[in-house]
mmCIF file with all atom_site columns, C-alpha atoms in Angstrom:
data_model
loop_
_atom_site.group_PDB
_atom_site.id
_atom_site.type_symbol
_atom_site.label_atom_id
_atom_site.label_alt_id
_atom_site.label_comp_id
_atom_site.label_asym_id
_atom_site.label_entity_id
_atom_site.label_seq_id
_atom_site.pdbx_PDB_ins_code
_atom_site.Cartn_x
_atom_site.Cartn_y
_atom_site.Cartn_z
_atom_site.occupancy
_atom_site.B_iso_or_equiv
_atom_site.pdbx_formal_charge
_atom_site.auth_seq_id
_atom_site.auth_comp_id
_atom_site.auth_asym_id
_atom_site.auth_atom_id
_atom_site.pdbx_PDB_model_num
ATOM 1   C CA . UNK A 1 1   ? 115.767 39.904 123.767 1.00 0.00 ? 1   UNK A CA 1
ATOM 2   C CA . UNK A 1 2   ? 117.771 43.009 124.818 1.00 0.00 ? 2   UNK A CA 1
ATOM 3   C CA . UNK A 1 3   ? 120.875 43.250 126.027 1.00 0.00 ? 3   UNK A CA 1
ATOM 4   C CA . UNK A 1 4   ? 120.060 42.942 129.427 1.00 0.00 ? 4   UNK A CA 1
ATOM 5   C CA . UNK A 1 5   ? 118.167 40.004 128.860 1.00 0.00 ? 5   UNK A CA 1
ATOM 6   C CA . UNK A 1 6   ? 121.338 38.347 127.368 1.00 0.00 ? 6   UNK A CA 1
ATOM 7   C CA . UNK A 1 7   ? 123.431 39.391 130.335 1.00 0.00 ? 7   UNK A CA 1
ATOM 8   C CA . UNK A 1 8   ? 120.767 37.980 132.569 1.00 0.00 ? 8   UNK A CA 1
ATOM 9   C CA . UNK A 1 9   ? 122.171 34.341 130.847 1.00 0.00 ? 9   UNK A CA 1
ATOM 10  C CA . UNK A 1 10  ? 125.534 35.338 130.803 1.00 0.00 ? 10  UNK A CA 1
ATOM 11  C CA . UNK A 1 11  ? 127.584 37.685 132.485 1.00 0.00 ? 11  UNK A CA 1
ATOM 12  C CA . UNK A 1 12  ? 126.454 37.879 135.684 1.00 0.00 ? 12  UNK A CA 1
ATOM 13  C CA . UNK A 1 13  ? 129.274 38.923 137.685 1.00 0.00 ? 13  UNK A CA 1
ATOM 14  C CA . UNK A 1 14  ? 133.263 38.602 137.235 1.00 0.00 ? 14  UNK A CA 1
ATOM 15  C CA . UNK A 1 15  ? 134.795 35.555 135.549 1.00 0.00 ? 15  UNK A CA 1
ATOM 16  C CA . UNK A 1 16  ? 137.092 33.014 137.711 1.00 0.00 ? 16  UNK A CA 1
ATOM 17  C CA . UNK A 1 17  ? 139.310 30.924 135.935 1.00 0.00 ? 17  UNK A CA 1
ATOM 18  C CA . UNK A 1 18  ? 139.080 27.126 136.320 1.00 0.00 ? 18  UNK A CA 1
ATOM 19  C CA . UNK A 1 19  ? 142.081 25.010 137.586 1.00 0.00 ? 19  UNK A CA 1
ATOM 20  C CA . UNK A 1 20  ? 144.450 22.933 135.291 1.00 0.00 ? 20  UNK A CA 1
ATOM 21  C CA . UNK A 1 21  ? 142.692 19.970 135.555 1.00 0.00 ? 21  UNK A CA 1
ATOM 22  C CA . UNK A 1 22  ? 139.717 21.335 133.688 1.00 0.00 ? 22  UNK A CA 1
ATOM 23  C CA . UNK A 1 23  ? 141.287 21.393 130.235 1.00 0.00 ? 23  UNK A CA 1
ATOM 24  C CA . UNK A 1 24  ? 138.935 19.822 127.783 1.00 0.00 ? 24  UNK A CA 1
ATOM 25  C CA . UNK A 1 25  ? 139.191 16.604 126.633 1.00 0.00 ? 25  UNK A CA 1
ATOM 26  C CA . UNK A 1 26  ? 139.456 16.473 122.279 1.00 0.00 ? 26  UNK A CA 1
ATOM 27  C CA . UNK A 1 27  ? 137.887 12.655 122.278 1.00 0.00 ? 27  UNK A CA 1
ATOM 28  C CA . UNK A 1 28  ? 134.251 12.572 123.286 1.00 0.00 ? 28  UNK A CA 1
ATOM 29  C CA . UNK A 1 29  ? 134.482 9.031  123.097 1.00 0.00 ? 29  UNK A CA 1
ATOM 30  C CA . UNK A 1 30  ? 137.455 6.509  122.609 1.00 0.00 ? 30  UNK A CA 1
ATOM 31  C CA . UNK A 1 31  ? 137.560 2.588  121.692 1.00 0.00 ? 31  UNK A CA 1
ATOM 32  C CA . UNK A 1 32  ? 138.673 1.927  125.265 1.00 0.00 ? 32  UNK A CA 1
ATOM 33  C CA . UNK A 1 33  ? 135.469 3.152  126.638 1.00 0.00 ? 33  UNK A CA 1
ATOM 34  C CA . UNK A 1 34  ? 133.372 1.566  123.816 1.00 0.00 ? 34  UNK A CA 1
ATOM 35  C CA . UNK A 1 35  ? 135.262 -1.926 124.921 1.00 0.00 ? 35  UNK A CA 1
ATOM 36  C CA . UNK A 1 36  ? 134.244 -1.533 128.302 1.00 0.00 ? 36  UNK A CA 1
ATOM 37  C CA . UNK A 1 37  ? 130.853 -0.027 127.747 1.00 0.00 ? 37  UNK A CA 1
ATOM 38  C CA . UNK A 1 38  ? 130.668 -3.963 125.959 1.00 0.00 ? 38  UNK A CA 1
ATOM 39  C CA . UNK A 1 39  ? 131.721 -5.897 128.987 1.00 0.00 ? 39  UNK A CA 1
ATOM 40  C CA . UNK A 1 40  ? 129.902 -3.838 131.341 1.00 0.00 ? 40  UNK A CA 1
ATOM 41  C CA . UNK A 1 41  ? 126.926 -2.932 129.579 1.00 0.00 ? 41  UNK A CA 1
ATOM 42  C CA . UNK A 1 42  ? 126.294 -5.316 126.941 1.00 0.00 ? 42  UNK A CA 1
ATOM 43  C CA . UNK A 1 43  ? 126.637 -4.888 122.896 1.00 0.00 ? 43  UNK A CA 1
ATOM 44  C CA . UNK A 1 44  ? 123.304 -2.004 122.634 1.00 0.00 ? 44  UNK A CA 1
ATOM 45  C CA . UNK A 1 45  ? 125.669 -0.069 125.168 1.00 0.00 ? 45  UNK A CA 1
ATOM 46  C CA . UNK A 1 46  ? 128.867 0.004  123.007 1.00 0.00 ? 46  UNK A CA 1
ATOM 47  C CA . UNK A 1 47  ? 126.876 0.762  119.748 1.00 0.00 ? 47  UNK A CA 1
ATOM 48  C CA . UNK A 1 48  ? 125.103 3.505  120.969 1.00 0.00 ? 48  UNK A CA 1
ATOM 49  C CA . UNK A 1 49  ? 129.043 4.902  122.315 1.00 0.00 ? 49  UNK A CA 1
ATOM 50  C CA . UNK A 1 50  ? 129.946 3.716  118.432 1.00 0.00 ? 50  UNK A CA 1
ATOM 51  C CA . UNK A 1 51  ? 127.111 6.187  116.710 1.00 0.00 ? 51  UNK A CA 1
ATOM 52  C CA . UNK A 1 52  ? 127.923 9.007  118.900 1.00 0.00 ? 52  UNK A CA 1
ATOM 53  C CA . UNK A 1 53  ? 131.573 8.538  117.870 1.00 0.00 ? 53  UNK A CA 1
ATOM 54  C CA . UNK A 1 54  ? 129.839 8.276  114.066 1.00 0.00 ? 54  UNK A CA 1
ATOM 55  C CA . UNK A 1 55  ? 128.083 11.283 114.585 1.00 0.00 ? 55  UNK A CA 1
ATOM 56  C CA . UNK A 1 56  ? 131.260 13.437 115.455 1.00 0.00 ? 56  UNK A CA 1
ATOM 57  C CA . UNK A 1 57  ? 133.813 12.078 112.757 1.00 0.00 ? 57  UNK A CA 1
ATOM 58  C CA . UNK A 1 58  ? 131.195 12.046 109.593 1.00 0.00 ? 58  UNK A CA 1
ATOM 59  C CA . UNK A 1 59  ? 129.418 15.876 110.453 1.00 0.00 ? 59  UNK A CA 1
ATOM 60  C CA . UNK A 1 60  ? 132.342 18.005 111.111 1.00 0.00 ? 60  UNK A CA 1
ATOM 61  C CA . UNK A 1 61  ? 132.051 20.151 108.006 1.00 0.00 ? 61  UNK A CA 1
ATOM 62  C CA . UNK A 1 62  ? 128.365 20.558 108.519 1.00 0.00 ? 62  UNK A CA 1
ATOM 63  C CA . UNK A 1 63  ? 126.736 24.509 109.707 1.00 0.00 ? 63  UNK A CA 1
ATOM 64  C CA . UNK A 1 64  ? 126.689 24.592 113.070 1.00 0.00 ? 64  UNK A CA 1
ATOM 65  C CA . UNK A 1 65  ? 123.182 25.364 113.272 1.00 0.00 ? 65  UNK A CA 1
ATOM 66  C CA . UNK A 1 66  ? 122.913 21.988 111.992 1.00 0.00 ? 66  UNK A CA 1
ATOM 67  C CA . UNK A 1 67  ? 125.327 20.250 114.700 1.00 0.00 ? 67  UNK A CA 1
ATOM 68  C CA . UNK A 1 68  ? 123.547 21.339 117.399 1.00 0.00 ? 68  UNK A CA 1
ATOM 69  C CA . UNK A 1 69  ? 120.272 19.856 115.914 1.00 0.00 ? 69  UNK A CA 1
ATOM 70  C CA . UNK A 1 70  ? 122.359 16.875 115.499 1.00 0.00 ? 70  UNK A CA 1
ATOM 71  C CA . UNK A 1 71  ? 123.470 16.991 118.853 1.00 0.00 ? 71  UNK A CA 1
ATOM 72  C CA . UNK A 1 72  ? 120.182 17.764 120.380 1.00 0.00 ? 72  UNK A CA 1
ATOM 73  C CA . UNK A 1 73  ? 118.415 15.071 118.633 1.00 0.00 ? 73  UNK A CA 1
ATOM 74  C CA . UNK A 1 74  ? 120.962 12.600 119.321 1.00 0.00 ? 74  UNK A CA 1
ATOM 75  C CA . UNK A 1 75  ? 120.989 12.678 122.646 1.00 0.00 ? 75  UNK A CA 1
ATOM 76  C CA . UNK A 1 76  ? 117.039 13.122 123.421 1.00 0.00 ? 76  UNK A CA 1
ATOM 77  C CA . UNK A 1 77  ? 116.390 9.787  123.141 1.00 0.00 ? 77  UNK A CA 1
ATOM 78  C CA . UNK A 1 78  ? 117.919 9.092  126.028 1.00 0.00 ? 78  UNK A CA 1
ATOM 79  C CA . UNK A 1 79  ? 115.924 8.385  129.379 1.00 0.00 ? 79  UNK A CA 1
ATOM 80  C CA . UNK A 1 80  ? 115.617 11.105 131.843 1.00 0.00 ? 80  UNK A CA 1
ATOM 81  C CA . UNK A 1 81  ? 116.478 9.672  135.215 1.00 0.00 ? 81  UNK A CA 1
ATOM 82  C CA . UNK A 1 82  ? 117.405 10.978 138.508 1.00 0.00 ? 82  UNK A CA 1
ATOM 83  C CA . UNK A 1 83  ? 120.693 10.341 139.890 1.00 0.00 ? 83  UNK A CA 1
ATOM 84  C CA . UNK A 1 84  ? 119.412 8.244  143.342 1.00 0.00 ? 84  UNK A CA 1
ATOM 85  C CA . UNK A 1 85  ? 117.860 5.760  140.513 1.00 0.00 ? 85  UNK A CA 1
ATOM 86  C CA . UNK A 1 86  ? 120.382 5.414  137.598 1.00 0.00 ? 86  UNK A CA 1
ATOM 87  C CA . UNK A 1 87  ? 123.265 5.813  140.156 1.00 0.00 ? 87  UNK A CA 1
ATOM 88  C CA . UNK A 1 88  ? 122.016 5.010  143.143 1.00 0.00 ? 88  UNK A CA 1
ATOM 89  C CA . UNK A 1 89  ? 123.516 8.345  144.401 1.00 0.00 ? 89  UNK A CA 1
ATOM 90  C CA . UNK A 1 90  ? 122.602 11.589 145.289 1.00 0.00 ? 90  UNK A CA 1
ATOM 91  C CA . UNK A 1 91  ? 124.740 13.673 142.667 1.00 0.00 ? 91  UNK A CA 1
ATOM 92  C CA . UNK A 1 92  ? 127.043 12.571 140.138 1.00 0.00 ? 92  UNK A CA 1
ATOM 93  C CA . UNK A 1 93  ? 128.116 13.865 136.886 1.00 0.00 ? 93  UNK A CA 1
ATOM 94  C CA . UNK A 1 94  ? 128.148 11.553 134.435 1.00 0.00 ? 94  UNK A CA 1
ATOM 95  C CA . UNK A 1 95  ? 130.806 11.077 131.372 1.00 0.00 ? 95  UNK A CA 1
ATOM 96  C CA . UNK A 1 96  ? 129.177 10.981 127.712 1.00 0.00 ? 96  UNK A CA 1
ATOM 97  C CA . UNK A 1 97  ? 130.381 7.420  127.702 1.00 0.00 ? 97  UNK A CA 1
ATOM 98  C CA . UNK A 1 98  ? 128.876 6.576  130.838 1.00 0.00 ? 98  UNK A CA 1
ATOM 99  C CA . UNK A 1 99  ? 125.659 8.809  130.228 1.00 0.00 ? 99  UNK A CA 1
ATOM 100 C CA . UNK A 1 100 ? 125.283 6.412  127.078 1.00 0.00 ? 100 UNK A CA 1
ATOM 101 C CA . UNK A 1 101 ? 126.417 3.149  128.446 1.00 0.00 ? 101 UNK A CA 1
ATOM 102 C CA . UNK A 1 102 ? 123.720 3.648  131.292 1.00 0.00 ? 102 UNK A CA 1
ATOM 103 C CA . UNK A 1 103 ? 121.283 4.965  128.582 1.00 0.00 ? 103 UNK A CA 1
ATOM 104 C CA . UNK A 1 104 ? 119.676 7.143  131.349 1.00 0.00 ? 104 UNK A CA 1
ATOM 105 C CA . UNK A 1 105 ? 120.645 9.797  133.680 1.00 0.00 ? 105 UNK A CA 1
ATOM 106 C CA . UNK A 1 106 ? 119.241 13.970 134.654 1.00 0.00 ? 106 UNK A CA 1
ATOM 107 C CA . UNK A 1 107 ? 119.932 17.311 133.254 1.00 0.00 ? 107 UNK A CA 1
ATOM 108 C CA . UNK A 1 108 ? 123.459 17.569 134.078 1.00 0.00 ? 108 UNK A CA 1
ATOM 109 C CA . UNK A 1 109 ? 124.095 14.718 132.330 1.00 0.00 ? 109 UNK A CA 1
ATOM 110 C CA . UNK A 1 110 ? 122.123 15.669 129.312 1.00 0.00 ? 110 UNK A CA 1
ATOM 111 C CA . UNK A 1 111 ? 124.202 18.832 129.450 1.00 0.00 ? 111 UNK A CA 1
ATOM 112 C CA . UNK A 1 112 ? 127.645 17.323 130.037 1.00 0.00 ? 112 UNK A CA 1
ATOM 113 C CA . UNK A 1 113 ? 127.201 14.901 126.619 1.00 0.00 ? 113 UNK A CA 1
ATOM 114 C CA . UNK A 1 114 ? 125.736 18.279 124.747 1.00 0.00 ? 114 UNK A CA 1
ATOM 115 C CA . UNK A 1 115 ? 128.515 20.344 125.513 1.00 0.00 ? 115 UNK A CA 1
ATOM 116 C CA . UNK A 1 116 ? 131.654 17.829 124.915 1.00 0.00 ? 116 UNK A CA 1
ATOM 117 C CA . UNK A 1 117 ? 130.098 16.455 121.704 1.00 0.00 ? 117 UNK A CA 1
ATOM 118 C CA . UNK A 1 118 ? 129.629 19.975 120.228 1.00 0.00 ? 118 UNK A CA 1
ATOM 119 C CA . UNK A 1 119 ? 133.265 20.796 120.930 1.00 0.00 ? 119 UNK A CA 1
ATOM 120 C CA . UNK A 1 120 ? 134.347 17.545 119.666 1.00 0.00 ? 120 UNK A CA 1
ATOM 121 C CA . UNK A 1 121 ? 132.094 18.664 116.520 1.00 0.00 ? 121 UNK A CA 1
ATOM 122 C CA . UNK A 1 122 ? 133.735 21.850 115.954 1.00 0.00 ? 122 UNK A CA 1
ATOM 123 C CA . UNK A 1 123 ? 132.057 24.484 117.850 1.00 0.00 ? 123 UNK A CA 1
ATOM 124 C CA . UNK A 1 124 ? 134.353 26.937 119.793 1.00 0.00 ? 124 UNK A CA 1
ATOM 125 C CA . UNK A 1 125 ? 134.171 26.180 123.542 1.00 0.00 ? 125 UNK A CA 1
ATOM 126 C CA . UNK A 1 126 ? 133.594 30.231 124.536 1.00 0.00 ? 126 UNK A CA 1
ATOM 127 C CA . UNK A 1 127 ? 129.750 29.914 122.478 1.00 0.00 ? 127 UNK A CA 1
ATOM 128 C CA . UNK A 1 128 ? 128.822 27.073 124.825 1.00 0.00 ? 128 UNK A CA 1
ATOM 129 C CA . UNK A 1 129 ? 128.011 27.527 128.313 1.00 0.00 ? 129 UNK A CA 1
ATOM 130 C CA . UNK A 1 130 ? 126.239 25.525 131.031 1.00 0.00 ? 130 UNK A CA 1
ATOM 131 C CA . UNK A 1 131 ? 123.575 27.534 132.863 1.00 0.00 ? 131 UNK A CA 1
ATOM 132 C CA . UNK A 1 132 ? 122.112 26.827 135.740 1.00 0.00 ? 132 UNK A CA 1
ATOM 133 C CA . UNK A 1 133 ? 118.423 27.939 136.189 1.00 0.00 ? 133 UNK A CA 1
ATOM 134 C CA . UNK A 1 134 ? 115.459 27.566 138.348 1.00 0.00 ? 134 UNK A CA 1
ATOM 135 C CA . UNK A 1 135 ? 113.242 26.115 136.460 1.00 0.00 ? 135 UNK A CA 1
ATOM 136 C CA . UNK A 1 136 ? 109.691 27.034 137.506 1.00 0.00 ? 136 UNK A CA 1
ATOM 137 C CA . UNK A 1 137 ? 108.044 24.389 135.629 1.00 0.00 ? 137 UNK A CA 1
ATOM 138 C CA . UNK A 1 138 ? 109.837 21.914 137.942 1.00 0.00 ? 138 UNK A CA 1
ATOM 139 C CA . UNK A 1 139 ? 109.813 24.930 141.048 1.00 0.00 ? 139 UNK A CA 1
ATOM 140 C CA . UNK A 1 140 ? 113.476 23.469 141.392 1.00 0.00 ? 140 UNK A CA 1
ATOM 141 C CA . UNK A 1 141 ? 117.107 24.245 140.288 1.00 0.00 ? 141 UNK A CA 1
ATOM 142 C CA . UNK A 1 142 ? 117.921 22.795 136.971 1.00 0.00 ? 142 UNK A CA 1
ATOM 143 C CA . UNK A 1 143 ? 120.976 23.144 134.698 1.00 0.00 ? 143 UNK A CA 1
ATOM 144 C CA . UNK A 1 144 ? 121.023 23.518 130.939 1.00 0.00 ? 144 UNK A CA 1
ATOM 145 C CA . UNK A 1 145 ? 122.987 24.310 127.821 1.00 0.00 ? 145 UNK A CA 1
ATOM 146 C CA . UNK A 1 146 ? 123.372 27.944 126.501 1.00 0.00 ? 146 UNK A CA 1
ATOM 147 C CA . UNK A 1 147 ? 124.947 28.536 122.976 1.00 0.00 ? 147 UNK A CA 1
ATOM 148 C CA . UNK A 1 148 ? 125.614 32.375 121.709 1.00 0.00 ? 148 UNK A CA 1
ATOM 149 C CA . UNK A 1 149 ? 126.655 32.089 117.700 1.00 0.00 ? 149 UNK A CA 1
ATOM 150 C CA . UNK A 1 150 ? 128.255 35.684 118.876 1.00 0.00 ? 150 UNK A CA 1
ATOM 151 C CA . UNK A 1 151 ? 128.723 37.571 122.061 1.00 0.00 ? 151 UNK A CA 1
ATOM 152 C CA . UNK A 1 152 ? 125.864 39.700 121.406 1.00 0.00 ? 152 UNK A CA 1
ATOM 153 C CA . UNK A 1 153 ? 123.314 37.330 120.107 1.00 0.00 ? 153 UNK A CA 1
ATOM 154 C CA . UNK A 1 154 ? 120.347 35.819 122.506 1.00 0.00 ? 154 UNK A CA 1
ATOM 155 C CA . UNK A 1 155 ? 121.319 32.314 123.180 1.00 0.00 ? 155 UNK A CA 1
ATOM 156 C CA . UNK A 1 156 ? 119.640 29.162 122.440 1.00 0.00 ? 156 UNK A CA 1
ATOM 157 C CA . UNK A 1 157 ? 118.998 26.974 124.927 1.00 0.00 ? 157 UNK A CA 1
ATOM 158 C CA . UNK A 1 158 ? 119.294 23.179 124.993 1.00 0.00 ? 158 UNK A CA 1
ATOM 159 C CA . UNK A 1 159 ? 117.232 21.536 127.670 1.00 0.00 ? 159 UNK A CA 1
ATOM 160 C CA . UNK A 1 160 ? 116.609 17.835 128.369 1.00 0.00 ? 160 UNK A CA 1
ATOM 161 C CA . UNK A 1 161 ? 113.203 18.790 129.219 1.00 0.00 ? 161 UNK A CA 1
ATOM 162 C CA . UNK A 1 162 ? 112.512 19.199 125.414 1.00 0.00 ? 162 UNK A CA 1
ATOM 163 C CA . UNK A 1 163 ? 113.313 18.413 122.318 1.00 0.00 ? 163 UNK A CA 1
ATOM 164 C CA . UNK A 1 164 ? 113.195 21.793 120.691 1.00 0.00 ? 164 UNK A CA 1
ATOM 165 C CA . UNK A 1 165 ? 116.099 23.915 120.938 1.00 0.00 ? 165 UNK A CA 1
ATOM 166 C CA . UNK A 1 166 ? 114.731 27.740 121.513 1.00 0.00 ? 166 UNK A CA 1
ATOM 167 C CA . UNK A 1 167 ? 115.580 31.211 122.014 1.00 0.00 ? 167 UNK A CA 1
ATOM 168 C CA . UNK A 1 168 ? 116.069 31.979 125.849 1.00 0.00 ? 168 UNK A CA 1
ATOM 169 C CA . UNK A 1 169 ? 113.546 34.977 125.221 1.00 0.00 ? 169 UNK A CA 1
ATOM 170 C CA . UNK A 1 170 ? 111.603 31.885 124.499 1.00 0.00 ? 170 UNK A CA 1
ATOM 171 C CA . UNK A 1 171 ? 112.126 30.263 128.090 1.00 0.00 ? 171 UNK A CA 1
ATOM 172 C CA . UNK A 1 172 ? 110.275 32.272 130.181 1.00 0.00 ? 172 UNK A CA 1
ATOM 173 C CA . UNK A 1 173 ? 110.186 29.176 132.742 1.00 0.00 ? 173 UNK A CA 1
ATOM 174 C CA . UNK A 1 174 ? 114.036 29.296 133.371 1.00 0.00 ? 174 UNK A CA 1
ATOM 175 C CA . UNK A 1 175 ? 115.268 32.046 135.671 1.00 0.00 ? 175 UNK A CA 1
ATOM 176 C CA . UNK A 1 176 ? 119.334 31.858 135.235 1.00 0.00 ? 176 UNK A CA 1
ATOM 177 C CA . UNK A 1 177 ? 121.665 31.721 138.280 1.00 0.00 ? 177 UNK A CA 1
ATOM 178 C CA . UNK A 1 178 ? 125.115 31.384 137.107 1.00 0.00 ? 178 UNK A CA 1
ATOM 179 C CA . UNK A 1 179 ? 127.172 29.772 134.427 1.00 0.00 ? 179 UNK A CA 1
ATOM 180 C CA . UNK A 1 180 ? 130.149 28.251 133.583 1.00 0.00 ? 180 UNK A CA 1
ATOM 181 C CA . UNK A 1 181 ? 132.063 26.364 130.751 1.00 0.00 ? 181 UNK A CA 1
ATOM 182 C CA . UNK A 1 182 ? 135.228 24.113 131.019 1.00 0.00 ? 182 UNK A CA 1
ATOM 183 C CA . UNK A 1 183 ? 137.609 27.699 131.117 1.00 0.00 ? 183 UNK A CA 1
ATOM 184 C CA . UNK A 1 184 ? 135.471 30.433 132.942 1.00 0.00 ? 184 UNK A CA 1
ATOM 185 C CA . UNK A 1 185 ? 132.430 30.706 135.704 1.00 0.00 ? 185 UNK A CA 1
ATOM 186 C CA . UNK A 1 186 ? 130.989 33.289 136.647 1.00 0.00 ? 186 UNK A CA 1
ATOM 187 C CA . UNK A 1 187 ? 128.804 34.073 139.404 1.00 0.00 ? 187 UNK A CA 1
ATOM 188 C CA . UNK A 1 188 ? 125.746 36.522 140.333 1.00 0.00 ? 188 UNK A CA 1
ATOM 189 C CA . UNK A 1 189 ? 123.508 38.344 142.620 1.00 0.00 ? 189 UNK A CA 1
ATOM 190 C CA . UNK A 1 190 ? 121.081 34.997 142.250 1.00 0.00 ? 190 UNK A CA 1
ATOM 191 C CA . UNK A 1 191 ? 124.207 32.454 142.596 1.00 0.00 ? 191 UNK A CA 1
ATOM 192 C CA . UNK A 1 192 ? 123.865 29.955 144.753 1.00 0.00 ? 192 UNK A CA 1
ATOM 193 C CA . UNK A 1 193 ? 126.090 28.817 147.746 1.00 0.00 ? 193 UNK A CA 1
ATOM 194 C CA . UNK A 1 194 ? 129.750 28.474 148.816 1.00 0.00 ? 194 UNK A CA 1
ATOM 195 C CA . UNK A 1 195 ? 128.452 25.022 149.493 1.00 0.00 ? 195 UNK A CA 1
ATOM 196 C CA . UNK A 1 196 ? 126.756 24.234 146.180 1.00 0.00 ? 196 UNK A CA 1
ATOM 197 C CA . UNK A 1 197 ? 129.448 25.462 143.913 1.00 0.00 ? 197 UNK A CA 1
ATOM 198 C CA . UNK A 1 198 ? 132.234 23.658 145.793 1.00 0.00 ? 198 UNK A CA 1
ATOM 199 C CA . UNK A 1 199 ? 130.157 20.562 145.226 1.00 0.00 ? 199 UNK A CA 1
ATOM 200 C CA . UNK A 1 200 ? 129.286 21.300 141.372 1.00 0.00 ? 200 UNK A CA 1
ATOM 201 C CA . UNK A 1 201 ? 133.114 22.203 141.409 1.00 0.00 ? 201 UNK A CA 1
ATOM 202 C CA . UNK A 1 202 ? 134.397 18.996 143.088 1.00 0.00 ? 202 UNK A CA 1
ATOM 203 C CA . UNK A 1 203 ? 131.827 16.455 140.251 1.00 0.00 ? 203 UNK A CA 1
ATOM 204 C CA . UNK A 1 204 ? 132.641 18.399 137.611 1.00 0.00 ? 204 UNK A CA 1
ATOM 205 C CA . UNK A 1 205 ? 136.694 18.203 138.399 1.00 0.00 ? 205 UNK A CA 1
ATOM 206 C CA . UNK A 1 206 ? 135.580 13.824 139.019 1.00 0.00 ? 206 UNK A CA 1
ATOM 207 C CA . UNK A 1 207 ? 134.104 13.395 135.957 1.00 0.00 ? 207 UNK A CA 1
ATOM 208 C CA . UNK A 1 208 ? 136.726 15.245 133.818 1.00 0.00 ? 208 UNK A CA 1
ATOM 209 C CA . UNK A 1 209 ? 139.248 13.162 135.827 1.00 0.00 ? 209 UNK A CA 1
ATOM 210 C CA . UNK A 1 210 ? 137.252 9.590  134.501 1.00 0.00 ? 210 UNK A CA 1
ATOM 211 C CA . UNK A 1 211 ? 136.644 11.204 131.080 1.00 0.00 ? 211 UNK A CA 1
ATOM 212 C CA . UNK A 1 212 ? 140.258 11.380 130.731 1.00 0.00 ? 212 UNK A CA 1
ATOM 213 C CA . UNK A 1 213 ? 141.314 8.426  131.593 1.00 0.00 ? 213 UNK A CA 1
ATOM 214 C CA . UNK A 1 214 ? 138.795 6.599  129.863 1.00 0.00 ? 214 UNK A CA 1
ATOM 215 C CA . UNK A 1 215 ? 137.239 5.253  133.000 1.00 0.00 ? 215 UNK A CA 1
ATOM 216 C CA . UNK A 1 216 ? 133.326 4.034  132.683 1.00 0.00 ? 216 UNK A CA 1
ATOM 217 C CA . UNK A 1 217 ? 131.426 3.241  135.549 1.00 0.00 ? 217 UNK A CA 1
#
């Protein structure tokens, strides 16, 4: 990929900074949120919150290469399901904890676990980015995660769509609109509306807000 192709994923425009409220959370997933994910959810629930929080404390020396495998496998045995079925609503961003307590939920979701658990793993925040793509496969708007080992370097793309983790160059089926992590966003030419961002701003600003304060629905 050249370095217009990378760009293409990346920098599509200027960078905006995110409010305060977007810091990052350092615990992926607590005991408080396992104990609930048990009364709510039943025991499967709070053991498959348990494993994730296994998988983060007993692989944080590991290559990176190797987390995100980790990561990526982890999580892909969860059940893709739209929101208007698994939440009986028409958008909402999921926590990790809640993504795993529900054992189902759609690409943001998928996304949202990805990203926090790799940070939680080790990897620095600025490699990880959340794209969102049209995806032509689906002929719809779809959102995935982006990870550059180094500024320059063609990203590799984790998708809930598949298991494999591949080179964007690779993705020929994903056209990128903008992305964003939890400290920058930045828009492009393709981006999409006033209306759309405030929304993706406003569910992404909730679920921080429950993630925080250990809140599972």
């Amino acid at each position: 990929m050249n370095g217009f192709g990378i760009l293409k994923w990346l920098v599509f425009c200027v960078f905006l900074a995110f409010p305060a409220y977007s810091a990052v959370p350092t615990q992926v997933v607590s005991d408080t949120e396992i104990g609930k994910a048990r009364t709510q959810y039943g025991e499967l629930a709070a053991r498959r919150l348990s494993a994730l929080k296994e998988l983060i404390e007993t692989n944080q020396s590991r290559p990176e290469r190797l987390k995100l495998n980790l990561v990526n496998d982890f999580f892909s045995k969860v059940t893709f399901t739209e929101d208007s079925v698994a939440w009986k609503k028409k958008d909402f961003w999921a926590t990790p904890a809640e993504f795993l307590a529900k054992d189902k939920g759609d690409a943001e979701d998928f996304a949202i676990a990805k990203y926090f658990s790799l940070i939680a793993l080790g990897v620095d925040e600025k490699k990880i980015y959340f794209s969102y793509v049209t995806s032509t496969r689906l002929k719809k708007s779809h959102i995935v995660l982006t990870y550059f080992r180094s500024p320059k370097s063609e990203p590799l793309v984790l998708d809930s769509l598949t298991d494999r983790i591949l080179k964007a160059s690779a993705r020929s089926d994903l056209i990128p609109i903008y992305s964003f992590n939890g400290r920058d966003l930045n828009r492009g030419s393709q981006s999409t509306s006033k209306k759309d961002f405030a929304s993706s701003m406003h569910q992404w600003s909730q679920m921080l807000n429950r993630m925080q304060k250990g809140i599972v629905k």
